[in-house]
């Protein structure tokens, strides 16, 4: 049965209306799906929902698996809503179980290795279609630069199978609230932005299996804006600048060592080098 076309579009803030119920959302999609051969698209489109359902089962979430709201297959991934009461268990252990299944899946294949991004969000959504800002933001988080940058980092291809990003709302309610089996130290605060889209939100990365390359060189460095990274060849092409008189020369630089924490990257004149510790894994 088709949905009737609405005869009018509600005017925002014209009057008070009941708030739609809150639904949690999980979105998953594959890295470099369009780079696969056309003959592989159909198989990959089928294996992603199968892996997600297997991960839900192994994580003890069979009730969630069988009660998804407005599920949709996007071709290179899936999205569905669920009762927010399951959020702590989706954050952990589901994401870690899915990462393990991906690792075992990829260990069986030389080609068509499957690496996934996942986003988790919550907000008011209309039923039964699940439309609303929260759903749009879930997809924006999935397409945001930080979570894509992790899987695009050289040296992660064989070790890092899943990169997950959770919204600030989920992080505050579920992680800081103490309801999930992961600690705040397992997450990294990032500015979630999407090139070409008017979207910018605070969000949190969770990487169940960081590669040695990420651990050695730092996750923050992997997700920095390209223009913020030092240009190794810049000095070779930059015109020579006359040396300033001693009275106008800048003072010596300062070095700060940080054991562990968050970084906010802005526009900086000069070079900055930061090394961050990586928290341990959950018990």
PDB file of C-alpha atoms in Angstrom:
ATOM      1  CA  UNK A   1       0.000   0.000   0.000  1.00  0.00           C
ATOM      2  CA  UNK A   2       1.496   3.338  -1.030  1.00  0.00           C
ATOM      3  CA  UNK A   3       1.817   6.241   1.384  1.00  0.00           C
ATOM      4  CA  UNK A   4      -0.608   9.046   0.570  1.00  0.00           C
ATOM      5  CA  UNK A   5       0.917  12.318  -0.573  1.00  0.00           C
ATOM      6  CA  UNK A   6       0.445  14.967   2.156  1.00  0.00           C
ATOM      7  CA  UNK A   7      -1.869  17.791   1.190  1.00  0.00           C
ATOM      8  CA  UNK A   8       0.128  20.331   3.200  1.00  0.00           C
ATOM      9  CA  UNK A   9       3.542  20.710   4.785  1.00  0.00           C
ATOM     10  CA  UNK A  10       3.531  21.760   8.476  1.00  0.00           C
ATOM     11  CA  UNK A  11       4.969  25.178   9.288  1.00  0.00           C
ATOM     12  CA  UNK A  12       7.743  24.944  11.916  1.00  0.00           C
ATOM     13  CA  UNK A  13       6.990  26.638  15.255  1.00  0.00           C
ATOM     14  CA  UNK A  14       3.533  27.739  14.146  1.00  0.00           C
ATOM     15  CA  UNK A  15       1.984  25.823  17.029  1.00  0.00           C
ATOM     16  CA  UNK A  16       2.903  23.179  19.600  1.00  0.00           C
ATOM     17  CA  UNK A  17       2.662  19.559  18.530  1.00  0.00           C
ATOM     18  CA  UNK A  18       3.425  16.222  20.161  1.00  0.00           C
ATOM     19  CA  UNK A  19       7.070  15.190  19.877  1.00  0.00           C
ATOM     20  CA  UNK A  20       7.610  11.952  17.929  1.00  0.00           C
ATOM     21  CA  UNK A  21       9.007   9.027  19.867  1.00  0.00           C
ATOM     22  CA  UNK A  22      12.775   8.681  20.192  1.00  0.00           C
ATOM     23  CA  UNK A  23      14.381   5.941  18.129  1.00  0.00           C
ATOM     24  CA  UNK A  24      17.979   4.831  18.080  1.00  0.00           C
ATOM     25  CA  UNK A  25      19.614   4.373  14.680  1.00  0.00           C
ATOM     26  CA  UNK A  26      22.404   2.246  13.303  1.00  0.00           C
ATOM     27  CA  UNK A  27      23.811   2.840   9.829  1.00  0.00           C
ATOM     28  CA  UNK A  28      26.531   0.741   8.198  1.00  0.00           C
ATOM     29  CA  UNK A  29      28.193   0.990   4.814  1.00  0.00           C
ATOM     30  CA  UNK A  30      31.157  -0.436   2.967  1.00  0.00           C
ATOM     31  CA  UNK A  31      34.389   1.347   2.110  1.00  0.00           C
ATOM     32  CA  UNK A  32      35.092   1.689  -1.634  1.00  0.00           C
ATOM     33  CA  UNK A  33      31.924  -0.117  -2.697  1.00  0.00           C
ATOM     34  CA  UNK A  34      31.896   1.640  -6.071  1.00  0.00           C
ATOM     35  CA  UNK A  35      35.479   0.476  -6.635  1.00  0.00           C
ATOM     36  CA  UNK A  36      34.382  -3.155  -6.695  1.00  0.00           C
ATOM     37  CA  UNK A  37      33.715  -4.910  -9.977  1.00  0.00           C
ATOM     38  CA  UNK A  38      30.070  -4.706 -10.973  1.00  0.00           C
ATOM     39  CA  UNK A  39      29.702  -8.462 -10.654  1.00  0.00           C
ATOM     40  CA  UNK A  40      30.572  -8.214  -6.936  1.00  0.00           C
ATOM     41  CA  UNK A  41      28.002  -5.527  -5.994  1.00  0.00           C
ATOM     42  CA  UNK A  42      25.042  -7.856  -5.520  1.00  0.00           C
ATOM     43  CA  UNK A  43      26.958 -10.308  -3.312  1.00  0.00           C
ATOM     44  CA  UNK A  44      28.375  -7.532  -1.110  1.00  0.00           C
ATOM     45  CA  UNK A  45      24.911  -5.956  -0.782  1.00  0.00           C
ATOM     46  CA  UNK A  46      23.625  -9.261   0.571  1.00  0.00           C
ATOM     47  CA  UNK A  47      26.540 -10.110   2.848  1.00  0.00           C
ATOM     48  CA  UNK A  48      26.453  -6.824   4.823  1.00  0.00           C
ATOM     49  CA  UNK A  49      22.965  -7.349   6.327  1.00  0.00           C
ATOM     50  CA  UNK A  50      23.863 -10.994   6.948  1.00  0.00           C
ATOM     51  CA  UNK A  51      26.991 -10.030   8.888  1.00  0.00           C
ATOM     52  CA  UNK A  52      25.085  -7.394  10.879  1.00  0.00           C
ATOM     53  CA  UNK A  53      22.381  -9.915  11.813  1.00  0.00           C
ATOM     54  CA  UNK A  54      25.003 -12.503  12.796  1.00  0.00           C
ATOM     55  CA  UNK A  55      26.739  -9.899  14.960  1.00  0.00           C
ATOM     56  CA  UNK A  56      23.437  -8.989  16.637  1.00  0.00           C
ATOM     57  CA  UNK A  57      22.827 -12.677  17.332  1.00  0.00           C
ATOM     58  CA  UNK A  58      26.307 -13.303  18.743  1.00  0.00           C
ATOM     59  CA  UNK A  59      26.012 -10.149  20.867  1.00  0.00           C
ATOM     60  CA  UNK A  60      22.816 -11.512  22.421  1.00  0.00           C
ATOM     61  CA  UNK A  61      20.547  -9.025  20.628  1.00  0.00           C
ATOM     62  CA  UNK A  62      18.189 -11.395  18.832  1.00  0.00           C
ATOM     63  CA  UNK A  63      15.154  -9.365  19.953  1.00  0.00           C
ATOM     64  CA  UNK A  64      16.614  -6.253  18.351  1.00  0.00           C
ATOM     65  CA  UNK A  65      17.505  -8.229  15.218  1.00  0.00           C
ATOM     66  CA  UNK A  66      13.884  -9.303  14.822  1.00  0.00           C
ATOM     67  CA  UNK A  67      12.316  -5.939  15.703  1.00  0.00           C
ATOM     68  CA  UNK A  68      14.121  -3.419  13.482  1.00  0.00           C
ATOM     69  CA  UNK A  69      12.188  -0.251  12.635  1.00  0.00           C
ATOM     70  CA  UNK A  70      12.107   1.069   9.032  1.00  0.00           C
ATOM     71  CA  UNK A  71      15.056  -1.092   7.833  1.00  0.00           C
ATOM     72  CA  UNK A  72      16.542  -0.092   4.489  1.00  0.00           C
ATOM     73  CA  UNK A  73      19.237  -1.612   2.292  1.00  0.00           C
ATOM     74  CA  UNK A  74      21.242   1.211   0.694  1.00  0.00           C
ATOM     75  CA  UNK A  75      23.148  -1.050  -1.696  1.00  0.00           C
ATOM     76  CA  UNK A  76      26.499  -0.475  -0.042  1.00  0.00           C
ATOM     77  CA  UNK A  77      25.070  -0.791   3.460  1.00  0.00           C
ATOM     78  CA  UNK A  78      22.008  -0.779   5.695  1.00  0.00           C
ATOM     79  CA  UNK A  79      20.224   1.505   8.151  1.00  0.00           C
ATOM     80  CA  UNK A  80      17.519   0.740  10.692  1.00  0.00           C
ATOM     81  CA  UNK A  81      15.966   2.088  13.847  1.00  0.00           C
ATOM     82  CA  UNK A  82      15.504   0.344  17.177  1.00  0.00           C
ATOM     83  CA  UNK A  83      14.391   0.868  20.765  1.00  0.00           C
ATOM     84  CA  UNK A  84      16.861   3.245  22.500  1.00  0.00           C
ATOM     85  CA  UNK A  85      16.991   0.846  25.445  1.00  0.00           C
ATOM     86  CA  UNK A  86      19.301  -1.333  23.331  1.00  0.00           C
ATOM     87  CA  UNK A  87      21.817   1.454  22.727  1.00  0.00           C
ATOM     88  CA  UNK A  88      24.303   0.403  25.459  1.00  0.00           C
ATOM     89  CA  UNK A  89      24.457  -3.108  23.957  1.00  0.00           C
ATOM     90  CA  UNK A  90      24.832  -1.851  20.382  1.00  0.00           C
ATOM     91  CA  UNK A  91      27.783   0.303  21.444  1.00  0.00           C
ATOM     92  CA  UNK A  92      29.205  -2.724  23.266  1.00  0.00           C
ATOM     93  CA  UNK A  93      29.432  -5.623  22.593  1.00  0.00           C
ATOM     94  CA  UNK A  94      27.771  -5.432  19.146  1.00  0.00           C
ATOM     95  CA  UNK A  95      30.356  -3.153  17.468  1.00  0.00           C
ATOM     96  CA  UNK A  96      33.227  -5.289  18.712  1.00  0.00           C
ATOM     97  CA  UNK A  97      31.492  -8.510  17.674  1.00  0.00           C
ATOM     98  CA  UNK A  98      30.866  -7.074  14.192  1.00  0.00           C
ATOM     99  CA  UNK A  99      34.551  -6.150  13.942  1.00  0.00           C
ATOM    100  CA  UNK A 100      35.530  -9.726  14.815  1.00  0.00           C
ATOM    101  CA  UNK A 101      33.151 -11.177  12.231  1.00  0.00           C
ATOM    102  CA  UNK A 102      34.586  -8.865   9.586  1.00  0.00           C
ATOM    103  CA  UNK A 103      38.089  -9.994  10.478  1.00  0.00           C
ATOM    104  CA  UNK A 104      37.141 -13.641  10.082  1.00  0.00           C
ATOM    105  CA  UNK A 105      35.278 -12.902   6.840  1.00  0.00           C
ATOM    106  CA  UNK A 106      38.241 -11.021   5.378  1.00  0.00           C
ATOM    107  CA  UNK A 107      40.618 -13.783   6.392  1.00  0.00           C
ATOM    108  CA  UNK A 108      38.840 -16.124   3.980  1.00  0.00           C
ATOM    109  CA  UNK A 109      39.074 -13.907   0.901  1.00  0.00           C
ATOM    110  CA  UNK A 110      41.935 -12.441  -1.099  1.00  0.00           C
ATOM    111  CA  UNK A 111      39.668 -10.116  -3.090  1.00  0.00           C
ATOM    112  CA  UNK A 112      36.520  -8.191  -2.139  1.00  0.00           C
ATOM    113  CA  UNK A 113      37.671  -7.653   1.425  1.00  0.00           C
ATOM    114  CA  UNK A 114      34.911  -5.950   3.376  1.00  0.00           C
ATOM    115  CA  UNK A 115      35.673  -2.966   5.600  1.00  0.00           C
ATOM    116  CA  UNK A 116      32.800  -1.079   7.161  1.00  0.00           C
ATOM    117  CA  UNK A 117      31.931   2.248   8.706  1.00  0.00           C
ATOM    118  CA  UNK A 118      29.160   2.421  11.306  1.00  0.00           C
ATOM    119  CA  UNK A 119      27.322   5.321  12.917  1.00  0.00           C
ATOM    120  CA  UNK A 120      25.056   5.297  15.967  1.00  0.00           C
ATOM    121  CA  UNK A 121      22.622   8.091  16.818  1.00  0.00           C
ATOM    122  CA  UNK A 122      19.316   8.720  18.576  1.00  0.00           C
ATOM    123  CA  UNK A 123      16.514  11.256  18.239  1.00  0.00           C
ATOM    124  CA  UNK A 124      12.817  11.861  17.589  1.00  0.00           C
ATOM    125  CA  UNK A 125      11.593  10.209  14.377  1.00  0.00           C
ATOM    126  CA  UNK A 126       8.161   9.888  12.855  1.00  0.00           C
ATOM    127  CA  UNK A 127       6.598   6.458  12.501  1.00  0.00           C
ATOM    128  CA  UNK A 128       6.398   4.312  10.464  1.00  0.00           C
ATOM    129  CA  UNK A 129       8.784   5.864   7.914  1.00  0.00           C
ATOM    130  CA  UNK A 130      11.496   6.974  10.332  1.00  0.00           C
ATOM    131  CA  UNK A 131      11.942  10.384   8.720  1.00  0.00           C
ATOM    132  CA  UNK A 132      13.498  13.221  10.667  1.00  0.00           C
ATOM    133  CA  UNK A 133      16.661  15.195  11.287  1.00  0.00           C
ATOM    134  CA  UNK A 134      18.137  12.423  13.425  1.00  0.00           C
ATOM    135  CA  UNK A 135      18.054  10.036  10.464  1.00  0.00           C
ATOM    136  CA  UNK A 136      19.716  12.581   8.182  1.00  0.00           C
ATOM    137  CA  UNK A 137      22.397  13.212  10.796  1.00  0.00           C
ATOM    138  CA  UNK A 138      23.040   9.476  11.141  1.00  0.00           C
ATOM    139  CA  UNK A 139      23.978   9.323   7.459  1.00  0.00           C
ATOM    140  CA  UNK A 140      26.052  12.511   7.728  1.00  0.00           C
ATOM    141  CA  UNK A 141      28.009  10.970  10.605  1.00  0.00           C
ATOM    142  CA  UNK A 142      28.572   7.855   8.499  1.00  0.00           C
ATOM    143  CA  UNK A 143      29.936   9.998   5.650  1.00  0.00           C
ATOM    144  CA  UNK A 144      31.950  12.337   7.866  1.00  0.00           C
ATOM    145  CA  UNK A 145      35.627  12.935   7.212  1.00  0.00           C
ATOM    146  CA  UNK A 146      37.094  11.461  10.448  1.00  0.00           C
ATOM    147  CA  UNK A 147      35.512   8.011  10.158  1.00  0.00           C
ATOM    148  CA  UNK A 148      36.377   7.793   6.453  1.00  0.00           C
ATOM    149  CA  UNK A 149      39.949   8.902   7.122  1.00  0.00           C
ATOM    150  CA  UNK A 150      40.576   6.016   9.517  1.00  0.00           C
ATOM    151  CA  UNK A 151      39.851   3.346   6.899  1.00  0.00           C
ATOM    152  CA  UNK A 152      41.742   5.324   4.238  1.00  0.00           C
ATOM    153  CA  UNK A 153      44.933   5.438   6.327  1.00  0.00           C
ATOM    154  CA  UNK A 154      47.767   3.336   4.831  1.00  0.00           C
ATOM    155  CA  UNK A 155      48.724   0.403   7.028  1.00  0.00           C
ATOM    156  CA  UNK A 156      45.178  -0.281   8.252  1.00  0.00           C
ATOM    157  CA  UNK A 157      44.036  -2.472   5.358  1.00  0.00           C
ATOM    158  CA  UNK A 158      44.607  -5.851   7.043  1.00  0.00           C
ATOM    159  CA  UNK A 159      43.996  -4.980  10.689  1.00  0.00           C
ATOM    160  CA  UNK A 160      41.283  -2.335  10.959  1.00  0.00           C
ATOM    161  CA  UNK A 161      38.018  -3.752   9.659  1.00  0.00           C
ATOM    162  CA  UNK A 162      35.510  -1.396  11.297  1.00  0.00           C
ATOM    163  CA  UNK A 163      35.504   2.293  12.191  1.00  0.00           C
ATOM    164  CA  UNK A 164      32.519   3.443  14.246  1.00  0.00           C
ATOM    165  CA  UNK A 165      31.325   6.945  15.090  1.00  0.00           C
ATOM    166  CA  UNK A 166      28.715   7.743  17.724  1.00  0.00           C
ATOM    167  CA  UNK A 167      26.898  11.028  18.109  1.00  0.00           C
ATOM    168  CA  UNK A 168      27.551  13.288  21.065  1.00  0.00           C
ATOM    169  CA  UNK A 169      24.041  12.568  22.344  1.00  0.00           C
ATOM    170  CA  UNK A 170      24.700   8.823  22.402  1.00  0.00           C
ATOM    171  CA  UNK A 171      28.116   9.355  23.972  1.00  0.00           C
ATOM    172  CA  UNK A 172      26.753  11.513  26.792  1.00  0.00           C
ATOM    173  CA  UNK A 173      23.719   9.350  27.568  1.00  0.00           C
ATOM    174  CA  UNK A 174      25.230   5.901  27.088  1.00  0.00           C
ATOM    175  CA  UNK A 175      28.999   6.189  27.647  1.00  0.00           C
ATOM    176  CA  UNK A 176      29.317   9.026  30.147  1.00  0.00           C
ATOM    177  CA  UNK A 177      26.118   7.773  31.768  1.00  0.00           C
ATOM    178  CA  UNK A 178      27.953   4.520  32.504  1.00  0.00           C
ATOM    179  CA  UNK A 179      25.425   2.246  30.818  1.00  0.00           C
ATOM    180  CA  UNK A 180      27.722   0.510  28.317  1.00  0.00           C
ATOM    181  CA  UNK A 181      30.682  -1.823  28.686  1.00  0.00           C
ATOM    182  CA  UNK A 182      33.116   0.658  27.108  1.00  0.00           C
ATOM    183  CA  UNK A 183      34.737   3.474  29.043  1.00  0.00           C
ATOM    184  CA  UNK A 184      35.119   7.085  27.851  1.00  0.00           C
ATOM    185  CA  UNK A 185      38.815   6.362  27.292  1.00  0.00           C
ATOM    186  CA  UNK A 186      37.906   4.045  24.416  1.00  0.00           C
ATOM    187  CA  UNK A 187      36.569   6.986  22.398  1.00  0.00           C
ATOM    188  CA  UNK A 188      38.230   9.894  20.635  1.00  0.00           C
ATOM    189  CA  UNK A 189      36.452  13.222  20.277  1.00  0.00           C
ATOM    190  CA  UNK A 190      36.367  14.435  16.659  1.00  0.00           C
ATOM    191  CA  UNK A 191      34.736  17.234  14.669  1.00  0.00           C
ATOM    192  CA  UNK A 192      32.389  15.406  12.304  1.00  0.00           C
ATOM    193  CA  UNK A 193      32.194  17.320   9.031  1.00  0.00           C
ATOM    194  CA  UNK A 194      31.146  16.291   5.532  1.00  0.00           C
ATOM    195  CA  UNK A 195      32.833  18.005   2.559  1.00  0.00           C
ATOM    196  CA  UNK A 196      30.321  20.032   0.572  1.00  0.00           C
ATOM    197  CA  UNK A 197      27.564  19.645   3.183  1.00  0.00           C
ATOM    198  CA  UNK A 198      26.407  22.146   5.837  1.00  0.00           C
ATOM    199  CA  UNK A 199      27.086  19.667   8.629  1.00  0.00           C
ATOM    200  CA  UNK A 200      29.409  19.985  11.615  1.00  0.00           C
ATOM    201  CA  UNK A 201      28.898  18.181  14.900  1.00  0.00           C
ATOM    202  CA  UNK A 202      30.927  16.957  17.818  1.00  0.00           C
ATOM    203  CA  UNK A 203      31.151  13.159  17.683  1.00  0.00           C
ATOM    204  CA  UNK A 204      33.208  10.265  19.038  1.00  0.00           C
ATOM    205  CA  UNK A 205      35.263   7.634  17.210  1.00  0.00           C
ATOM    206  CA  UNK A 206      35.549   4.051  18.383  1.00  0.00           C
ATOM    207  CA  UNK A 207      37.997   1.727  16.609  1.00  0.00           C
ATOM    208  CA  UNK A 208      37.777  -1.852  17.904  1.00  0.00           C
ATOM    209  CA  UNK A 209      40.973  -3.006  16.122  1.00  0.00           C
ATOM    210  CA  UNK A 210      43.397  -0.142  15.525  1.00  0.00           C
ATOM    211  CA  UNK A 211      46.348  -1.152  13.371  1.00  0.00           C
ATOM    212  CA  UNK A 212      49.929  -0.849  14.525  1.00  0.00           C
ATOM    213  CA  UNK A 213      50.304   2.064  12.111  1.00  0.00           C
ATOM    214  CA  UNK A 214      47.511   3.970  13.867  1.00  0.00           C
ATOM    215  CA  UNK A 215      48.943   3.169  17.288  1.00  0.00           C
ATOM    216  CA  UNK A 216      52.433   4.244  16.234  1.00  0.00           C
ATOM    217  CA  UNK A 217      51.593   7.429  14.384  1.00  0.00           C
ATOM    218  CA  UNK A 218      48.489   8.511  16.260  1.00  0.00           C
ATOM    219  CA  UNK A 219      44.825   8.502  15.324  1.00  0.00           C
ATOM    220  CA  UNK A 220      44.567  12.276  15.585  1.00  0.00           C
ATOM    221  CA  UNK A 221      47.267  12.620  12.921  1.00  0.00           C
ATOM    222  CA  UNK A 222      45.325  10.265  10.645  1.00  0.00           C
ATOM    223  CA  UNK A 223      42.206  12.425  10.719  1.00  0.00           C
ATOM    224  CA  UNK A 224      43.762  15.892  10.579  1.00  0.00           C
ATOM    225  CA  UNK A 225      42.649  18.177   7.771  1.00  0.00           C
ATOM    226  CA  UNK A 226      45.119  17.859   4.867  1.00  0.00           C
ATOM    227  CA  UNK A 227      45.848  21.587   4.939  1.00  0.00           C
ATOM    228  CA  UNK A 228      46.811  21.359   8.608  1.00  0.00           C
ATOM    229  CA  UNK A 229      49.526  18.775   7.939  1.00  0.00           C
ATOM    230  CA  UNK A 230      53.078  20.008   7.290  1.00  0.00           C
ATOM    231  CA  UNK A 231      54.068  20.099   3.629  1.00  0.00           C
ATOM    232  CA  UNK A 232      57.362  18.263   3.284  1.00  0.00           C
ATOM    233  CA  UNK A 233      58.150  19.868  -0.065  1.00  0.00           C
ATOM    234  CA  UNK A 234      57.068  23.391   0.775  1.00  0.00           C
ATOM    235  CA  UNK A 235      60.540  24.693   1.667  1.00  0.00           C
ATOM    236  CA  UNK A 236      61.914  23.589  -1.699  1.00  0.00           C
ATOM    237  CA  UNK A 237      59.511  25.798  -3.629  1.00  0.00           C
ATOM    238  CA  UNK A 238      58.963  28.677  -1.217  1.00  0.00           C
ATOM    239  CA  UNK A 239      60.816  31.895  -2.152  1.00  0.00           C
ATOM    240  CA  UNK A 240      63.641  32.865   0.160  1.00  0.00           C
ATOM    241  CA  UNK A 241      62.680  35.382   2.845  1.00  0.00           C
ATOM    242  CA  UNK A 242      65.304  37.869   4.092  1.00  0.00           C
ATOM    243  CA  UNK A 243      66.333  37.212   7.675  1.00  0.00           C
ATOM    244  CA  UNK A 244      64.767  39.627  10.137  1.00  0.00           C
ATOM    245  CA  UNK A 245      66.942  41.726  12.431  1.00  0.00           C
ATOM    246  CA  UNK A 246      67.644  40.125  15.813  1.00  0.00           C
ATOM    247  CA  UNK A 247      65.218  42.483  17.532  1.00  0.00           C
ATOM    248  CA  UNK A 248      62.368  41.268  15.295  1.00  0.00           C
ATOM    249  CA  UNK A 249      63.139  37.557  15.318  1.00  0.00           C
ATOM    250  CA  UNK A 250      60.564  35.329  17.088  1.00  0.00           C
ATOM    251  CA  UNK A 251      61.327  33.810  20.415  1.00  0.00           C
ATOM    252  CA  UNK A 252      62.219  30.130  20.738  1.00  0.00           C
ATOM    253  CA  UNK A 253      59.393  27.635  20.324  1.00  0.00           C
ATOM    254  CA  UNK A 254      57.903  25.605  23.130  1.00  0.00           C
ATOM    255  CA  UNK A 255      57.409  21.873  23.331  1.00  0.00           C
ATOM    256  CA  UNK A 256      54.534  20.342  25.278  1.00  0.00           C
ATOM    257  CA  UNK A 257      54.265  16.630  25.968  1.00  0.00           C
ATOM    258  CA  UNK A 258      50.808  15.167  26.473  1.00  0.00           C
ATOM    259  CA  UNK A 259      50.304  11.627  27.702  1.00  0.00           C
ATOM    260  CA  UNK A 260      46.701  11.187  26.623  1.00  0.00           C
ATOM    261  CA  UNK A 261      43.779  13.404  25.690  1.00  0.00           C
ATOM    262  CA  UNK A 262      41.810  15.191  23.013  1.00  0.00           C
ATOM    263  CA  UNK A 263      43.028  17.726  20.484  1.00  0.00           C
ATOM    264  CA  UNK A 264      41.165  20.530  18.774  1.00  0.00           C
ATOM    265  CA  UNK A 265      42.763  21.300  15.426  1.00  0.00           C
ATOM    266  CA  UNK A 266      42.486  24.856  14.150  1.00  0.00           C
ATOM    267  CA  UNK A 267      44.317  27.130  11.715  1.00  0.00           C
ATOM    268  CA  UNK A 268      47.858  27.478  13.044  1.00  0.00           C
ATOM    269  CA  UNK A 269      50.856  29.345  11.681  1.00  0.00           C
ATOM    270  CA  UNK A 270      53.881  27.083  11.844  1.00  0.00           C
ATOM    271  CA  UNK A 271      54.142  23.389  12.641  1.00  0.00           C
ATOM    272  CA  UNK A 272      52.705  21.434  15.531  1.00  0.00           C
ATOM    273  CA  UNK A 273      53.594  17.870  16.464  1.00  0.00           C
ATOM    274  CA  UNK A 274      51.356  15.951  18.867  1.00  0.00           C
ATOM    275  CA  UNK A 275      51.605  12.407  20.167  1.00  0.00           C
ATOM    276  CA  UNK A 276      48.693  10.944  22.069  1.00  0.00           C
ATOM    277  CA  UNK A 277      48.510   7.795  24.140  1.00  0.00           C
ATOM    278  CA  UNK A 278      45.988   5.157  23.143  1.00  0.00           C
ATOM    279  CA  UNK A 279      43.692   3.737  25.852  1.00  0.00           C
ATOM    280  CA  UNK A 280      43.573   0.044  26.562  1.00  0.00           C
ATOM    281  CA  UNK A 281      40.824  -2.289  25.494  1.00  0.00           C
ATOM    282  CA  UNK A 282      37.676  -3.071  27.410  1.00  0.00           C
ATOM    283  CA  UNK A 283      37.617  -5.917  29.885  1.00  0.00           C
TER     284      UNK A 283
END
